[in-house]
Tab-separated table of C-alpha atoms in Angstrom:
chain	number	residue	atom	x	y	z
A	27	UNK	CA	10.070	-25.212	31.724
A	28	UNK	CA	9.400	-25.791	27.534
A	29	UNK	CA	9.033	-22.351	26.597
A	30	UNK	CA	5.779	-22.146	24.048
A	31	UNK	CA	6.390	-22.274	19.983
A	32	UNK	CA	6.043	-19.092	18.435
A	33	UNK	CA	3.114	-18.772	16.252
A	34	UNK	CA	1.745	-15.649	14.702
A	35	UNK	CA	3.404	-12.509	14.986
A	36	UNK	CA	0.991	-10.240	15.454
A	37	UNK	CA	-2.818	-9.832	16.606
A	38	UNK	CA	-5.899	-11.465	14.939
A	39	UNK	CA	-7.396	-7.679	14.758
A	40	UNK	CA	-5.052	-6.495	12.718
A	41	UNK	CA	-5.452	-9.438	9.886
A	42	UNK	CA	-9.097	-8.582	10.115
A	43	UNK	CA	-8.887	-4.405	9.820
A	44	UNK	CA	-6.128	-5.482	6.734
A	45	UNK	CA	-8.668	-8.071	5.423
A	46	UNK	CA	-11.876	-5.394	5.472
A	47	UNK	CA	-9.930	-1.817	4.892
A	48	UNK	CA	-7.060	-3.464	3.204
A	49	UNK	CA	-8.147	-6.536	0.604
A	50	UNK	CA	-12.066	-4.901	0.607
A	51	UNK	CA	-14.060	-7.911	1.745
A	52	UNK	CA	-16.228	-8.104	4.767
A	53	UNK	CA	-15.331	-10.314	6.651
A	54	UNK	CA	-17.484	-12.850	9.145
A	55	UNK	CA	-14.770	-15.583	10.442
A	56	UNK	CA	-11.521	-15.838	11.177
A	57	UNK	CA	-10.415	-19.322	11.873
A	58	UNK	CA	-7.000	-20.567	13.715
A	59	UNK	CA	-5.489	-23.168	11.925
A	60	UNK	CA	-2.566	-25.445	11.409
A	61	UNK	CA	-1.729	-26.139	7.914
A	62	UNK	CA	-0.005	-30.019	7.143
A	63	UNK	CA	3.309	-29.535	5.630
A	64	UNK	CA	4.841	-32.502	3.861
A	65	UNK	CA	9.138	-31.821	5.381
A	66	UNK	CA	10.418	-33.658	2.867
A	67	UNK	CA	14.490	-34.454	3.096
A	68	UNK	CA	16.650	-35.301	-0.366
A	69	UNK	CA	20.035	-35.883	-1.431
A	70	UNK	CA	21.134	-34.586	-4.907
A	71	UNK	CA	23.557	-33.406	-7.143
A	72	UNK	CA	23.469	-29.248	-6.934
A	73	UNK	CA	24.365	-26.318	-8.649
A	74	UNK	CA	23.719	-22.578	-7.191
A	75	UNK	CA	24.353	-19.119	-8.840
A	76	UNK	CA	25.979	-16.829	-7.251
A	77	UNK	CA	27.445	-13.375	-8.453
A	78	UNK	CA	31.358	-13.265	-9.402
A	79	UNK	CA	34.382	-11.556	-7.270
A	80	UNK	CA	35.837	-9.030	-9.780
A	81	UNK	CA	39.185	-10.351	-10.651
A	82	UNK	CA	37.829	-14.312	-11.039
A	83	UNK	CA	35.268	-12.835	-13.680
A	84	UNK	CA	37.937	-11.222	-16.018
A	85	UNK	CA	39.970	-14.333	-16.033
A	86	UNK	CA	37.334	-16.857	-17.019
A	87	UNK	CA	36.083	-14.022	-20.106
A	88	UNK	CA	39.772	-13.953	-20.798
A	89	UNK	CA	39.540	-17.822	-21.409
A	90	UNK	CA	36.407	-17.816	-23.348
A	91	UNK	CA	36.790	-14.968	-25.693
A	92	UNK	CA	40.542	-13.394	-25.494
A	93	UNK	CA	42.203	-16.179	-27.294
A	94	UNK	CA	44.613	-16.593	-23.278
A	95	UNK	CA	45.160	-19.757	-21.963
A	96	UNK	CA	48.070	-19.253	-19.817
A	97	UNK	CA	48.891	-18.157	-16.248
A	98	UNK	CA	51.665	-15.764	-18.063
A	99	UNK	CA	48.681	-14.611	-20.355
A	100	UNK	CA	46.375	-13.811	-18.139
A	101	UNK	CA	48.917	-11.708	-15.999
A	102	UNK	CA	50.128	-9.872	-18.583
A	103	UNK	CA	46.605	-9.010	-20.521
A	104	UNK	CA	44.830	-7.503	-16.966
A	105	UNK	CA	48.074	-5.856	-15.707
A	106	UNK	CA	47.862	-8.100	-13.088
A	107	UNK	CA	50.199	-10.427	-10.173
A	108	UNK	CA	51.335	-13.849	-11.926
A	109	UNK	CA	50.917	-14.938	-8.122
A	110	UNK	CA	47.425	-13.797	-7.570
A	111	UNK	CA	46.254	-14.425	-10.848
A	112	UNK	CA	47.528	-18.423	-10.193
A	113	UNK	CA	46.080	-18.725	-6.924
A	114	UNK	CA	42.715	-16.965	-8.073
A	115	UNK	CA	42.717	-19.945	-11.249
A	116	UNK	CA	43.511	-22.593	-8.702
A	117	UNK	CA	40.709	-21.425	-6.852
A	118	UNK	CA	38.503	-22.457	-10.135
A	119	UNK	CA	39.974	-25.231	-11.284
A	120	UNK	CA	39.006	-26.409	-7.442
A	121	UNK	CA	35.059	-25.594	-7.854
A	122	UNK	CA	35.280	-27.062	-11.730
A	123	UNK	CA	35.467	-23.992	-13.567
A	124	UNK	CA	38.688	-24.414	-15.258
A	125	UNK	CA	40.844	-27.038	-16.205
A	126	UNK	CA	44.443	-27.367	-16.967
A	127	UNK	CA	46.028	-29.362	-19.694
A	128	UNK	CA	49.691	-30.657	-21.054
A	129	UNK	CA	52.318	-27.327	-20.599
A	130	UNK	CA	50.001	-25.387	-18.105
A	131	UNK	CA	47.155	-24.439	-21.336
A	132	UNK	CA	44.463	-24.049	-19.390
A	133	UNK	CA	40.611	-24.057	-20.397
A	134	UNK	CA	37.232	-23.153	-19.734
A	135	UNK	CA	35.161	-26.724	-18.387
A	136	UNK	CA	31.407	-26.513	-19.953
A	137	UNK	CA	30.376	-24.960	-16.131
A	138	UNK	CA	32.826	-22.813	-16.671
A	139	UNK	CA	31.407	-21.709	-20.403
A	140	UNK	CA	28.003	-21.734	-19.084
A	141	UNK	CA	28.731	-19.072	-16.019
A	142	UNK	CA	30.407	-16.724	-18.560
A	143	UNK	CA	27.326	-17.023	-20.528
A	144	UNK	CA	24.859	-16.430	-18.152
A	145	UNK	CA	26.819	-13.369	-15.927
A	146	UNK	CA	26.694	-16.329	-13.304
A	147	UNK	CA	28.942	-17.759	-11.014
A	148	UNK	CA	28.187	-21.173	-11.069
A	149	UNK	CA	28.609	-24.054	-8.568
A	150	UNK	CA	28.329	-27.396	-8.078
A	151	UNK	CA	27.366	-29.038	-5.018
A	152	UNK	CA	27.684	-33.224	-4.805
A	153	UNK	CA	25.414	-35.533	-2.585
A	154	UNK	CA	23.970	-32.190	-1.137
A	155	UNK	CA	20.955	-32.996	1.900
A	156	UNK	CA	18.359	-29.903	2.264
A	157	UNK	CA	14.925	-30.034	3.028
A	158	UNK	CA	12.638	-28.683	0.668
A	159	UNK	CA	8.245	-28.442	2.370
A	160	UNK	CA	5.263	-28.587	-0.067
A	161	UNK	CA	1.563	-27.787	1.191
A	162	UNK	CA	0.222	-31.188	2.074
A	163	UNK	CA	-4.193	-30.406	0.523
A	164	UNK	CA	-2.394	-30.286	-3.315
A	165	UNK	CA	1.321	-31.357	-1.864
A	166	UNK	CA	2.633	-27.433	-3.741
A	167	UNK	CA	6.253	-26.456	-2.806
A	168	UNK	CA	6.214	-23.770	0.110
A	169	UNK	CA	7.788	-20.148	-1.120
A	170	UNK	CA	11.156	-18.966	-0.235
A	171	UNK	CA	9.292	-17.054	2.459
A	172	UNK	CA	8.675	-20.066	4.539
A	173	UNK	CA	12.037	-21.515	4.531
A	174	UNK	CA	13.096	-18.386	6.932
A	175	UNK	CA	13.314	-20.020	10.311
A	176	UNK	CA	13.495	-17.425	12.210
A	177	UNK	CA	10.192	-15.827	11.250
A	178	UNK	CA	8.530	-19.384	10.289
A	179	UNK	CA	7.365	-21.848	12.819
A	180	UNK	CA	6.709	-25.562	11.836
A	181	UNK	CA	5.522	-27.722	14.133
A	182	UNK	CA	5.633	-30.875	15.111
A	183	UNK	CA	6.740	-33.394	18.567
A	184	UNK	CA	6.067	-31.251	21.269
A	185	UNK	CA	5.789	-28.695	20.171
A	186	UNK	CA	2.262	-29.247	18.318
A	187	UNK	CA	1.696	-30.866	21.380
A	188	UNK	CA	2.037	-27.466	23.461
A	189	UNK	CA	-0.162	-25.634	21.242
A	190	UNK	CA	-2.976	-28.652	20.431
A	191	UNK	CA	-3.177	-29.126	24.969
A	192	UNK	CA	-2.965	-24.998	24.776
A	193	UNK	CA	-6.172	-23.889	26.531
A	194	UNK	CA	-6.441	-20.263	26.536
A	195	UNK	CA	-7.275	-18.268	23.077
A	196	UNK	CA	-6.746	-18.548	20.518
A	197	UNK	CA	-7.314	-22.323	19.829
A	198	UNK	CA	-5.487	-23.897	17.200
A	199	UNK	CA	-7.452	-26.672	14.396
A	200	UNK	CA	-5.255	-28.772	12.753
A	201	UNK	CA	-5.976	-29.921	9.381
A	202	UNK	CA	-5.411	-33.457	8.647
A	203	UNK	CA	-3.027	-34.567	5.313
A	204	UNK	CA	-5.561	-37.112	3.393
A	205	UNK	CA	-3.283	-37.878	1.510
A	206	UNK	CA	1.087	-39.729	1.484
A	207	UNK	CA	3.487	-37.314	-0.316
A	208	UNK	CA	3.434	-37.452	-4.347
A	209	UNK	CA	7.079	-37.912	-5.054
A	210	UNK	CA	6.410	-36.378	-8.663
A	211	UNK	CA	5.928	-32.979	-6.850
A	212	UNK	CA	10.128	-33.027	-6.995
A	213	UNK	CA	10.040	-34.017	-10.237
A	214	UNK	CA	7.948	-31.178	-11.721
A	215	UNK	CA	9.871	-28.924	-9.045
A	216	UNK	CA	12.874	-29.463	-11.320
A	217	UNK	CA	11.474	-28.453	-14.193
A	218	UNK	CA	10.164	-24.975	-12.717
A	219	UNK	CA	11.758	-21.768	-14.212
A	220	UNK	CA	11.055	-19.636	-11.248
A	221	UNK	CA	12.712	-21.212	-8.880
A	222	UNK	CA	14.711	-19.080	-6.822
A	223	UNK	CA	10.992	-18.026	-5.365
A	224	UNK	CA	10.248	-21.602	-3.938
A	225	UNK	CA	13.958	-21.828	-2.982
A	226	UNK	CA	16.034	-24.069	-5.385
A	227	UNK	CA	19.071	-24.297	-6.656
A	228	UNK	CA	19.325	-23.615	-10.441
A	229	UNK	CA	19.783	-27.282	-10.633
A	230	UNK	CA	18.681	-30.594	-8.824
A	231	UNK	CA	20.696	-33.314	-10.580
A	232	UNK	CA	20.546	-37.076	-9.096
A	233	UNK	CA	18.345	-36.632	-6.942
A	234	UNK	CA	16.562	-39.040	-4.244
A	235	UNK	CA	14.129	-38.744	-1.724
A	236	UNK	CA	14.910	-39.533	2.175
A	237	UNK	CA	12.455	-38.423	4.042
A	238	UNK	CA	8.793	-37.099	4.015
A	239	UNK	CA	7.716	-35.943	7.594
A	240	UNK	CA	4.293	-34.147	8.415
A	241	UNK	CA	5.012	-30.563	9.988
A	242	UNK	CA	2.128	-28.014	10.650
A	243	UNK	CA	2.499	-24.045	9.873
A	244	UNK	CA	-0.009	-21.728	11.739
A	245	UNK	CA	-1.765	-19.595	9.684
A	246	UNK	CA	-5.389	-17.215	10.470
A	247	UNK	CA	-8.153	-17.551	7.415
A	248	UNK	CA	-10.276	-15.166	7.163
A	249	UNK	CA	-13.560	-15.790	5.602
A	250	UNK	CA	-15.251	-13.641	3.949
A	251	UNK	CA	-20.162	-12.386	3.303
A	252	UNK	CA	-19.073	-13.261	-0.438
A	253	UNK	CA	-17.352	-17.173	0.405
A	254	UNK	CA	-14.244	-14.401	0.170
A	255	UNK	CA	-10.933	-16.558	1.864
A	256	UNK	CA	-7.785	-15.219	2.725
A	257	UNK	CA	-5.435	-17.103	4.562
A	258	UNK	CA	-2.588	-14.948	6.556
A	259	UNK	CA	0.247	-16.943	7.644
A	260	UNK	CA	3.879	-15.683	9.264
A	261	UNK	CA	6.360	-14.840	6.297
A	262	UNK	CA	4.933	-12.535	5.395
A	263	UNK	CA	5.961	-9.535	6.420
A	264	UNK	CA	3.279	-7.228	9.168
A	265	UNK	CA	-0.033	-8.333	8.647
A	266	UNK	CA	-0.096	-8.358	4.546
A	267	UNK	CA	-2.176	-11.683	3.055
A	268	UNK	CA	-0.694	-14.283	0.946
A	269	UNK	CA	-1.751	-15.329	-2.382
A	270	UNK	CA	-0.234	-18.217	-2.496
A	271	UNK	CA	-1.767	-20.423	-0.218
A	272	UNK	CA	-5.107	-18.293	-0.319
A	273	UNK	CA	-5.615	-20.106	-3.297
A	274	UNK	CA	-4.945	-23.342	-2.296
A	275	UNK	CA	-7.043	-22.566	0.128
A	276	UNK	CA	-9.707	-22.115	-2.077
A	277	UNK	CA	-9.540	-25.133	-4.434
A	278	UNK	CA	-9.414	-26.953	-0.842
A	279	UNK	CA	-12.963	-28.966	-0.852
A	280	UNK	CA	-12.468	-30.769	2.394
A	281	UNK	CA	-11.560	-27.475	3.785
A	282	UNK	CA	-13.882	-25.329	1.793
A	283	UNK	CA	-16.774	-28.254	2.640
A	284	UNK	CA	-15.479	-28.056	6.964
A	285	UNK	CA	-16.363	-24.108	7.013
A	286	UNK	CA	-19.234	-24.183	5.132
A	287	UNK	CA	-20.462	-27.018	8.003
A	288	UNK	CA	-19.260	-24.317	10.333
A	289	UNK	CA	-20.961	-21.292	8.822
A	290	UNK	CA	-24.361	-23.094	9.440
A	291	UNK	CA	-24.172	-23.302	13.184
A	292	UNK	CA	-27.514	-21.618	13.893
A	293	UNK	CA	-26.239	-21.228	17.614
A	294	UNK	CA	-22.834	-18.907	16.946
A	295	UNK	CA	-24.671	-15.875	16.815
A	296	UNK	CA	-26.108	-15.869	19.509
A	297	UNK	CA	-22.509	-17.180	21.415
A	298	UNK	CA	-21.311	-13.827	19.789
A	299	UNK	CA	-24.047	-11.412	21.897
A	300	UNK	CA	-23.636	-13.778	24.788
A	301	UNK	CA	-19.816	-13.028	24.273
A	302	UNK	CA	-20.260	-9.093	23.311
A	303	UNK	CA	-23.083	-8.194	26.539
A	304	UNK	CA	-20.181	-9.874	29.437
A	305	UNK	CA	-16.885	-7.509	27.798
A	306	UNK	CA	-20.018	-4.324	27.919
A	307	UNK	CA	-20.850	-5.626	31.594
A	308	UNK	CA	-17.354	-5.632	32.396
A	309	UNK	CA	-16.802	-2.416	30.637
A	310	UNK	CA	-19.891	-0.848	32.859
A	311	UNK	CA	-22.124	-0.136	29.321
A	312	UNK	CA	-25.698	-1.550	31.120
A	313	UNK	CA	-27.847	0.307	28.708
A	314	UNK	CA	-25.508	-0.314	25.689
A	315	UNK	CA	-27.246	-3.280	23.290
A	316	UNK	CA	-24.800	-5.218	20.320
A	317	UNK	CA	-26.557	-4.773	16.566
A	318	UNK	CA	-26.358	-6.101	13.850
A	319	UNK	CA	-25.203	-3.895	10.515
A	320	UNK	CA	-26.089	-4.266	7.493
A	321	UNK	CA	-23.792	-6.603	5.766
A	322	UNK	CA	-24.284	-9.283	9.103
A	323	UNK	CA	-21.448	-8.436	10.794
A	324	UNK	CA	-22.362	-7.051	13.966
A	325	UNK	CA	-20.892	-4.844	16.554
A	326	UNK	CA	-21.249	-2.240	19.335
A	327	UNK	CA	-22.094	1.501	19.404
A	328	UNK	CA	-20.495	3.291	22.435
A	329	UNK	CA	-20.705	6.812	23.309
A	330	UNK	CA	-18.049	10.165	22.831
A	331	UNK	CA	-18.186	9.710	26.509
A	332	UNK	CA	-17.008	6.040	26.690
A	333	UNK	CA	-13.755	7.500	25.141
A	334	UNK	CA	-10.165	9.290	26.637
A	335	UNK	CA	-8.274	9.245	29.800
A	336	UNK	CA	-8.583	7.453	32.400
A	337	UNK	CA	-11.303	5.387	29.914
A	338	UNK	CA	-10.985	3.041	27.165
A	339	UNK	CA	-8.362	4.341	24.150
A	340	UNK	CA	-9.913	5.763	21.737
A	341	UNK	CA	-7.865	4.029	19.479
A	342	UNK	CA	-10.130	0.979	19.798
A	343	UNK	CA	-12.929	2.725	17.938
A	344	UNK	CA	-13.444	1.386	14.755
A	345	UNK	CA	-11.418	-1.981	15.682
A	346	UNK	CA	-12.743	-5.409	16.586
A	347	UNK	CA	-12.947	-7.713	19.140
A	348	UNK	CA	-13.216	-11.805	18.749
A	349	UNK	CA	-15.246	-13.879	20.251
A	350	UNK	CA	-14.245	-17.360	19.284
A	351	UNK	CA	-14.105	-17.469	15.099
A	352	UNK	CA	-16.591	-14.594	15.198
A	353	UNK	CA	-16.187	-11.174	16.090
A	354	UNK	CA	-17.650	-7.594	16.566
A	355	UNK	CA	-16.488	-3.930	16.190
A	356	UNK	CA	-16.632	-0.762	18.553
A	357	UNK	CA	-17.566	2.201	17.118
A	358	UNK	CA	-18.272	5.816	17.711
A	359	UNK	CA	-21.294	7.331	16.185
A	360	UNK	CA	-19.598	11.076	17.235
A	361	UNK	CA	-16.707	12.311	14.579
A	362	UNK	CA	-14.197	13.829	16.846
A	363	UNK	CA	-13.439	10.706	18.655
A	364	UNK	CA	-12.745	8.813	15.194
A	365	UNK	CA	-10.922	11.665	14.335
A	366	UNK	CA	-8.672	11.351	17.473
A	367	UNK	CA	-8.519	7.725	17.015
A	368	UNK	CA	-6.849	8.255	13.796
A	369	UNK	CA	-4.256	9.762	14.356
A	370	UNK	CA	-3.511	7.500	17.539
A	371	UNK	CA	-3.930	4.945	15.627
A	372	UNK	CA	-1.700	6.806	12.836
A	373	UNK	CA	0.827	7.859	15.367
A	374	UNK	CA	1.184	3.877	16.727
A	375	UNK	CA	1.723	2.484	12.389
A	376	UNK	CA	4.539	5.412	11.466
A	377	UNK	CA	5.389	5.529	15.378
A	378	UNK	CA	7.206	2.138	14.779
A	379	UNK	CA	8.908	2.579	12.132
A	380	UNK	CA	12.244	3.480	11.448
A	381	UNK	CA	11.872	5.272	8.024
A	382	UNK	CA	8.728	5.463	6.353
A	383	UNK	CA	8.318	7.967	3.546
A	384	UNK	CA	5.585	10.610	2.494
A	385	UNK	CA	3.468	8.217	-0.337
A	386	UNK	CA	3.277	5.223	3.310
A	387	UNK	CA	1.805	7.536	5.469
A	388	UNK	CA	-0.355	8.870	2.939
A	389	UNK	CA	-1.537	5.364	2.352
A	390	UNK	CA	-2.290	4.119	6.256
A	391	UNK	CA	-3.935	7.520	6.100
A	392	UNK	CA	-6.360	6.423	3.722
A	393	UNK	CA	-7.226	2.961	4.953
A	394	UNK	CA	-7.630	4.707	8.718
A	395	UNK	CA	-9.422	6.655	7.407
A	396	UNK	CA	-12.155	4.154	5.830
A	397	UNK	CA	-11.838	2.011	8.591
A	398	UNK	CA	-13.028	5.080	10.829
A	399	UNK	CA	-15.759	6.269	8.037
A	400	UNK	CA	-14.122	10.085	7.746
A	401	UNK	CA	-12.452	11.667	4.982
A	402	UNK	CA	-8.705	11.372	4.041
A	403	UNK	CA	-6.941	14.676	5.529
A	404	UNK	CA	-3.853	16.094	4.231
A	405	UNK	CA	-0.573	15.954	6.436
A	406	UNK	CA	-1.553	19.799	7.644
A	407	UNK	CA	-4.815	18.644	9.061
A	408	UNK	CA	-3.189	15.646	10.779
A	409	UNK	CA	0.093	17.219	12.031
A	410	UNK	CA	-1.892	20.287	13.556
A	411	UNK	CA	-4.512	17.846	14.795
A	412	UNK	CA	-1.812	15.755	16.658
A	413	UNK	CA	-0.069	19.009	18.501
A	414	UNK	CA	-3.740	19.733	19.721
A	415	UNK	CA	-3.665	16.038	21.601
A	416	UNK	CA	0.000	16.150	22.338
A	417	UNK	CA	1.209	13.636	20.194
A	418	UNK	CA	4.644	15.547	20.065
A	419	UNK	CA	6.773	12.878	17.935
A	420	UNK	CA	3.941	12.348	15.609
A	421	UNK	CA	3.863	15.691	15.084
A	422	UNK	CA	7.685	15.930	14.434
A	423	UNK	CA	6.940	13.131	12.099
A	424	UNK	CA	4.659	14.957	10.138
A	425	UNK	CA	6.110	17.586	9.618
A	426	UNK	CA	8.963	15.621	8.532
A	427	UNK	CA	6.817	13.963	6.046
A	428	UNK	CA	5.590	17.592	4.093
A	429	UNK	CA	9.057	18.595	3.350
A	430	UNK	CA	10.156	15.579	1.455
């Protein structure tokens, strides 16, 4: 049996919460998309930089600046065992930093000189093969985060077919690459100064492009009431949006046009209303109707009696429920259930972290208070509230944070 590929690492509701209460936009749509990515296999002479080992760094600086030219001179000057120095010199010769001339005289190669001057041990690998990734809408390189195969899933072949055949929500819609790979993107990449951000070595020489294949990157795209656009992918920790992909999609006319056309769908509100009404009936709230807020978004306001033990969890208050690409918020006008909701959500957010600082806890609390339309409470009040409703672990953690 084929295992389903991993897509998003966090629920869409959390994405919406970050967009609304972390980034300050009013979300109106959330789309699950497959962004096309060029997977380009190259062959090149690769120069990479790494830290010097302690002895290697001393020996190379001795050759560069100390007027030392033999193994014996290096061993005597640094008070090292001659055999150890000879072994290190053989290694430095192997990686192209040192050359031995007649009579055992040693000198640095240009690569070795550059390494000493930059305090980085440069290593050259000839005819190295590797893959580079470029998004296929504008042919710009993906950042280093996208090369972590344990975190990021790039879909092709059977995995892509499996995702597209999936008959349950969320369904991912693939965007198509409208043109072939622009090989001049490789030349532009070589000239960048911030190569490390794009998983590039210090230098790429004698570069050849061996193959170009389209793969697909799963993302969630949030559209705001003013046309704001945020992209959430797998590469960022937690539910942080991806600024590079967000900017890319914002400046892609064909994507913006497709989103604009979808939002002209006059039946979208009717489908959302039917979904919200069905959810209310399933929960037993036959007298509650969905309401449209002033900003055009939808919510369902439930009484305080709807929440608590053996009923709906209070942590649902202020959260979103998906309905296709649309959504509605679950709300409660009474303040006490919202205060309890804050404590339950805080317990979930900081309880799942092995380490959390007081500042981080206060930032999370501020965002939750905004989400629940509450004043931001002090840690002492939170600790007292946690004790009253039986959240012992949260109480203990808040007590430790108060003493920081």
